[in-house]
């Protein structure tokens, strides 16, 4: 089964930082668009950030713009989400996703997913 594996989640106080990592299992994803989504209890899965295969184009949800940074290291075939100035409303399960082609903003557009990693921001 081709899938992605996230790591780096945990419990952090408001205002703190976490860095999530995503690495593939089963095949490389160096030419894929990569993205992060999140899902809080009782809410729909929502787009957080995406990055092109080259790393030159990034997109962010308005709710995280200026606080989160998506990046990728193609030599390591790893994607990162640096999360700064975390807020309690950032609490969610964060998912890494991959797709062929250009950036997309809905979960249905992505073909490969990780299992999710819990991020909890306390006040």
Tab-separated table of C-alpha atoms in Angstrom, residues 5 18-20 26 29 31 33 39 47 51-52 63 65 69 72 75-76 83-84 92 112 119:
chain	number	residue	atom	x	y	z
A	5	UNK	CA	3.703	8.858	7.287
A	18	UNK	CA	5.871	22.500	16.249
A	19	UNK	CA	7.330	21.078	13.070
A	20	UNK	CA	5.498	18.284	11.320
A	26	UNK	CA	6.092	2.574	-0.898
A	29	UNK	CA	6.714	11.600	-4.197
A	31	UNK	CA	7.286	15.089	-8.522
A	33	UNK	CA	2.233	18.345	-5.243
A	39	UNK	CA	-9.531	18.050	10.849
A	47	UNK	CA	-6.900	22.741	3.580
A	51	UNK	CA	3.729	23.059	-2.118
A	52	UNK	CA	4.703	22.325	-5.713
A	63	UNK	CA	-6.194	31.036	8.903
A	65	UNK	CA	-0.890	32.478	6.621
A	69	UNK	CA	5.435	27.466	6.535
A	72	UNK	CA	10.128	20.180	1.148
A	75	UNK	CA	16.765	14.827	-1.516
A	76	UNK	CA	15.123	13.363	1.569
A	83	UNK	CA	3.889	25.878	12.775
A	84	UNK	CA	4.608	28.984	14.809
A	92	UNK	CA	-6.679	19.117	15.066
A	112	UNK	CA	-2.416	9.613	-1.145
A	119	UNK	CA	-1.651	18.526	17.335
